[in-house]
Amino acid sequence: QKLKIIVLDESRGCPCCCHFCIQPIKSGTKVRMKSPKRVVEEMQRVISENNIRLFRYAGSATPPALSRAIADEILKCRLDVEYTAFGNILGAKPEDYPVLKKSGCYSIFFGVESGSKKILNRSFGKPRDPAEMVRILKASKAAGIYTVASIIYPAPFEDEETTKETLDLLLEAKPHSAPVQFAAVYPQTKWAKSPENYGFKFTSDNWQEKLLTYKIKLLFPPTFYEPMPYTIDGK
């Protein structure tokens, strides 16, 4: 009696190499994509064999052009499906989101991280234009897609000004949901290799094991979280 959702491996890899992210380490920096026809054929096979019509794209940075091409193929084949995906700001076009919605896209999870250019560049190594983020978030929401803007807070070098910039971005974009997650230091990322450059100080010798087995309680206030095995800027 569970909700059954099939994960489709439509693309792998991410060339962005953000300082905090494990995806390019896990999946490589070269983007590999399945053809839209193959993705839709996999959907059709799942529907035929299991009568499941709910899907999630596995790619952490699905190219917007691929998302649109898959949506066009779904509509061409007249498939009755619903799916979710990670959002990619780079190359995104506002006019594509109504097509995604029509093809069955229910929700998109955007890794916004921060509304501050300073934090995006210096802390995350993710050079994005906050104004462009707002434009794409609004386009997704206007199309009727459940739009999620994920935030990482507090980030290294966070201050009152950068905090306000993030709040201002959220107030302007007004996404349906804005989960706030702590700055997690994953093995082999730039944060882990040069923690002193980002203000991280580990308080436990087995911090990697503690973090990789950490239970995230997004439905609880931070006061109910277990202490992290490191500090950021002394906090």
Short mmCIF file of C-alpha atoms in Angstrom, two decimals, residues 5-232:
data_model
loop_
_atom_site.label_atom_id
_atom_site.label_comp_id
_atom_site.label_asym_id
_atom_site.label_seq_id
_atom_site.Cartn_x
_atom_site.Cartn_y
_atom_site.Cartn_z
CA ILE A 5 7.76 5.81 -7.61
CA ILE A 6 10.28 4.59 -10.19
CA VAL A 7 13.63 6.39 -10.41
CA LEU A 8 14.74 6.90 -14.02
CA ASP A 9 18.46 7.27 -14.75
CA GLU A 10 18.00 9.87 -17.49
CA SER A 11 21.41 11.55 -17.04
CA ARG A 12 24.58 11.35 -14.97
CA GLY A 13 27.42 13.69 -14.14
CA CYS A 14 27.79 17.38 -13.35
CA PRO A 15 30.52 19.75 -14.63
CA CYS A 16 29.83 22.45 -12.03
CA CYS A 17 32.04 21.02 -9.24
CA CYS A 18 30.50 23.10 -6.45
CA HIS A 19 32.75 23.14 -3.39
CA PHE A 20 30.27 21.28 -1.17
CA CYS A 21 28.79 18.78 -3.62
CA ILE A 22 29.49 15.06 -3.86
CA GLN A 23 27.72 14.58 -7.21
CA PRO A 24 30.67 15.23 -9.60
CA ILE A 25 32.82 12.97 -7.43
CA LYS A 26 30.22 10.23 -7.38
CA SER A 27 28.98 10.52 -10.97
CA GLY A 28 31.81 12.30 -12.80
CA THR A 29 32.13 15.75 -14.34
CA LYS A 30 31.07 14.71 -17.84
CA VAL A 31 27.33 14.79 -18.48
CA ARG A 32 26.00 11.61 -20.10
CA MET A 33 22.42 11.59 -21.32
CA LYS A 34 19.95 9.01 -22.53
CA SER A 35 17.95 9.95 -25.59
CA PRO A 36 14.42 11.25 -24.92
CA LYS A 37 13.05 8.31 -26.89
CA ARG A 38 14.86 5.80 -24.66
CA VAL A 39 13.63 7.51 -21.48
CA VAL A 40 10.03 7.42 -22.69
CA GLU A 41 10.39 3.79 -23.79
CA GLU A 42 11.51 2.96 -20.24
CA MET A 43 8.43 4.75 -18.91
CA GLN A 44 6.22 2.77 -21.26
CA ARG A 45 7.82 -0.50 -20.18
CA VAL A 46 7.30 0.28 -16.49
CA ILE A 47 3.66 1.19 -17.13
CA SER A 48 3.10 -2.00 -19.13
CA GLU A 49 4.83 -4.36 -16.69
CA ASN A 50 3.99 -2.76 -13.33
CA ASN A 51 1.18 -0.27 -13.93
CA ILE A 52 3.23 2.45 -12.22
CA ARG A 53 2.96 5.96 -13.65
CA LEU A 54 5.00 7.97 -11.13
CA PHE A 55 8.67 8.71 -11.85
CA ARG A 56 11.62 10.70 -10.57
CA TYR A 57 14.66 11.67 -12.64
CA ALA A 58 17.89 10.53 -10.97
CA GLY A 59 20.18 13.14 -12.54
CA SER A 60 21.43 15.83 -10.18
CA ALA A 61 21.82 18.38 -12.99
CA THR A 62 19.53 17.31 -15.82
CA PRO A 63 20.24 19.69 -18.73
CA PRO A 64 17.14 21.85 -19.33
CA ALA A 65 17.25 21.01 -23.04
CA LEU A 66 17.01 17.31 -22.19
CA SER A 67 14.10 17.92 -19.80
CA ARG A 68 12.25 19.78 -22.54
CA ALA A 69 13.02 17.12 -25.15
CA ILE A 70 11.74 14.34 -22.86
CA ALA A 71 8.59 16.38 -22.17
CA ASP A 72 8.00 16.78 -25.92
CA GLU A 73 8.41 13.02 -26.39
CA ILE A 74 5.98 12.27 -23.54
CA LEU A 75 3.38 14.52 -25.14
CA LYS A 76 4.05 13.05 -28.57
CA CYS A 77 3.42 9.53 -27.21
CA ARG A 78 0.43 10.75 -25.15
CA LEU A 79 1.71 9.15 -21.95
CA ASP A 80 -0.29 9.68 -18.77
CA VAL A 81 2.53 10.09 -16.21
CA GLU A 82 3.69 12.31 -13.37
CA TYR A 83 7.33 12.94 -12.51
CA THR A 84 9.69 15.06 -10.44
CA ALA A 85 13.27 16.20 -11.05
CA PHE A 86 16.18 18.29 -9.83
CA GLY A 87 16.19 21.74 -11.39
CA ASN A 88 19.08 23.20 -13.34
CA ILE A 89 19.23 27.00 -13.64
CA LEU A 90 21.97 26.99 -16.30
CA GLY A 91 20.34 27.15 -19.71
CA ALA A 92 16.81 27.12 -18.32
CA LYS A 93 14.13 28.90 -20.34
CA PRO A 94 10.92 30.20 -18.73
CA GLU A 95 8.87 29.20 -21.77
CA ASP A 96 9.74 25.51 -21.23
CA TYR A 97 7.98 25.13 -17.88
CA PRO A 98 4.38 25.13 -19.19
CA VAL A 99 5.43 22.29 -21.53
CA LEU A 100 7.01 20.38 -18.62
CA LYS A 101 3.82 20.83 -16.61
CA LYS A 102 1.64 19.65 -19.48
CA SER A 103 3.80 16.54 -19.88
CA GLY A 104 3.26 15.56 -16.24
CA CYS A 105 6.02 17.34 -14.31
CA TYR A 106 4.66 17.63 -10.77
CA SER A 107 7.61 19.14 -8.87
CA ILE A 108 11.13 20.50 -9.40
CA PHE A 109 13.79 20.73 -6.66
CA PHE A 110 16.14 23.68 -7.26
CA GLY A 111 19.43 23.86 -5.37
CA VAL A 112 19.36 27.61 -4.76
CA GLU A 113 21.67 27.41 -1.68
CA SER A 114 21.83 31.20 -1.12
CA GLY A 115 20.60 34.54 -2.39
CA SER A 116 24.01 36.14 -1.90
CA LYS A 117 26.51 36.37 -4.75
CA LYS A 118 29.29 36.49 -2.17
CA ILE A 119 28.22 33.20 -0.59
CA LEU A 120 27.47 31.54 -3.92
CA ASN A 121 30.94 32.36 -5.23
CA ARG A 122 33.20 32.23 -2.19
CA SER A 123 31.52 29.54 -0.06
CA PHE A 124 29.89 27.30 -2.65
CA GLY A 125 31.91 27.84 -5.82
CA LYS A 126 28.56 28.17 -7.56
CA PRO A 127 28.58 31.39 -9.61
CA ARG A 128 24.90 32.07 -10.20
CA ASP A 129 22.91 35.26 -10.66
CA PRO A 130 20.29 35.48 -7.88
CA ALA A 131 18.06 37.54 -10.18
CA GLU A 132 18.11 34.72 -12.75
CA MET A 133 17.28 32.22 -10.01
CA VAL A 134 14.24 34.29 -9.08
CA ARG A 135 13.15 34.48 -12.73
CA ILE A 136 13.31 30.70 -13.17
CA LEU A 137 11.66 29.95 -9.82
CA LYS A 138 8.80 32.26 -10.72
CA ALA A 139 8.44 30.68 -14.17
CA SER A 140 8.28 27.20 -12.69
CA LYS A 141 5.71 28.23 -10.09
CA ALA A 142 3.61 30.17 -12.63
CA ALA A 143 3.41 27.03 -14.78
CA GLY A 144 1.76 25.18 -11.88
CA ILE A 145 4.79 23.07 -10.98
CA TYR A 146 5.39 22.54 -7.24
CA THR A 147 8.59 24.56 -6.92
CA VAL A 148 11.16 23.82 -4.22
CA ALA A 149 14.05 26.23 -3.47
CA SER A 150 16.58 24.45 -1.27
CA ILE A 151 18.79 26.59 0.98
CA ILE A 152 22.07 25.70 2.74
CA TYR A 153 22.37 27.81 5.89
CA PRO A 154 24.45 28.94 7.65
CA ALA A 155 27.21 28.79 5.04
CA PRO A 156 30.86 29.62 5.57
CA PHE A 157 31.37 33.41 5.75
CA GLU A 158 27.66 34.00 6.46
CA ASP A 159 26.75 37.36 8.00
CA GLU A 160 23.67 39.56 8.51
CA GLU A 161 23.89 41.02 5.01
CA THR A 162 24.14 37.65 3.21
CA THR A 163 21.35 36.25 5.38
CA LYS A 164 19.10 39.15 4.37
CA GLU A 165 19.94 38.60 0.68
CA THR A 166 18.77 34.99 0.93
CA LEU A 167 15.57 35.98 2.71
CA ASP A 168 14.94 38.68 0.09
CA LEU A 169 15.35 36.12 -2.71
CA LEU A 170 12.82 33.79 -1.10
CA LEU A 171 10.36 36.61 -0.43
CA GLU A 172 10.56 37.73 -4.05
CA ALA A 173 10.41 34.28 -5.65
CA LYS A 174 7.89 32.83 -3.16
CA PRO A 175 8.56 29.14 -3.94
CA HIS A 176 6.06 26.58 -2.68
CA SER A 177 8.69 25.13 -0.36
CA ALA A 178 12.09 26.21 0.96
CA PRO A 179 13.82 23.47 2.96
CA VAL A 180 16.79 24.80 4.93
CA GLN A 181 19.67 22.35 5.36
CA PHE A 182 22.94 22.63 7.26
CA ALA A 183 26.32 22.88 5.53
CA ALA A 184 27.40 19.24 5.25
CA VAL A 185 31.06 18.37 4.70
CA TYR A 186 31.29 15.28 2.49
CA PRO A 187 34.51 13.31 1.88
CA GLN A 188 36.61 14.32 -1.17
CA THR A 189 34.78 17.63 -1.70
CA LYS A 190 36.73 20.90 -1.60
CA TRP A 191 35.21 21.62 1.80
CA ALA A 192 36.65 18.36 3.12
CA LYS A 193 40.04 18.70 1.43
CA SER A 194 40.67 22.29 2.60
CA PRO A 195 38.37 22.86 5.58
CA GLU A 196 40.53 25.66 6.97
CA ASN A 197 39.82 27.73 3.82
CA TYR A 198 36.11 27.71 4.63
CA GLY A 199 36.20 28.09 8.41
CA PHE A 200 35.42 24.46 9.23
CA LYS A 201 36.96 22.89 12.33
CA PHE A 202 36.32 19.24 13.13
CA THR A 203 35.48 18.35 16.71
CA SER A 204 35.54 14.58 16.25
CA ASP A 205 38.14 12.21 14.81
CA ASN A 206 35.46 10.07 13.15
CA TRP A 207 33.54 13.02 11.71
CA GLN A 208 33.11 11.32 8.32
CA GLU A 209 31.33 8.31 9.81
CA LYS A 210 29.17 10.55 12.00
CA LEU A 211 28.12 12.70 9.06
CA LEU A 212 27.44 9.83 6.67
CA THR A 213 25.13 8.20 9.26
CA TYR A 214 23.55 11.47 10.41
CA LYS A 215 19.76 11.52 10.61
CA ILE A 216 18.35 14.68 9.05
CA LYS A 217 15.10 15.77 10.73
CA LEU A 218 13.73 18.40 8.37
CA LEU A 219 10.35 18.34 10.12
CA PHE A 220 11.94 19.35 13.45
CA PRO A 221 13.40 22.70 14.56
CA PRO A 222 17.23 22.83 14.59
CA THR A 223 17.24 22.68 18.41
CA PHE A 224 16.21 19.04 18.10
CA TYR A 225 19.11 18.18 15.76
CA GLU A 226 22.10 16.22 16.99
CA PRO A 227 25.24 18.41 17.24
CA MET A 228 27.40 18.36 14.12
CA PRO A 229 30.99 16.98 14.40
CA TYR A 230 32.44 20.35 13.33
CA THR A 231 32.00 24.09 13.69
CA ILE A 232 31.74 26.81 11.03
#
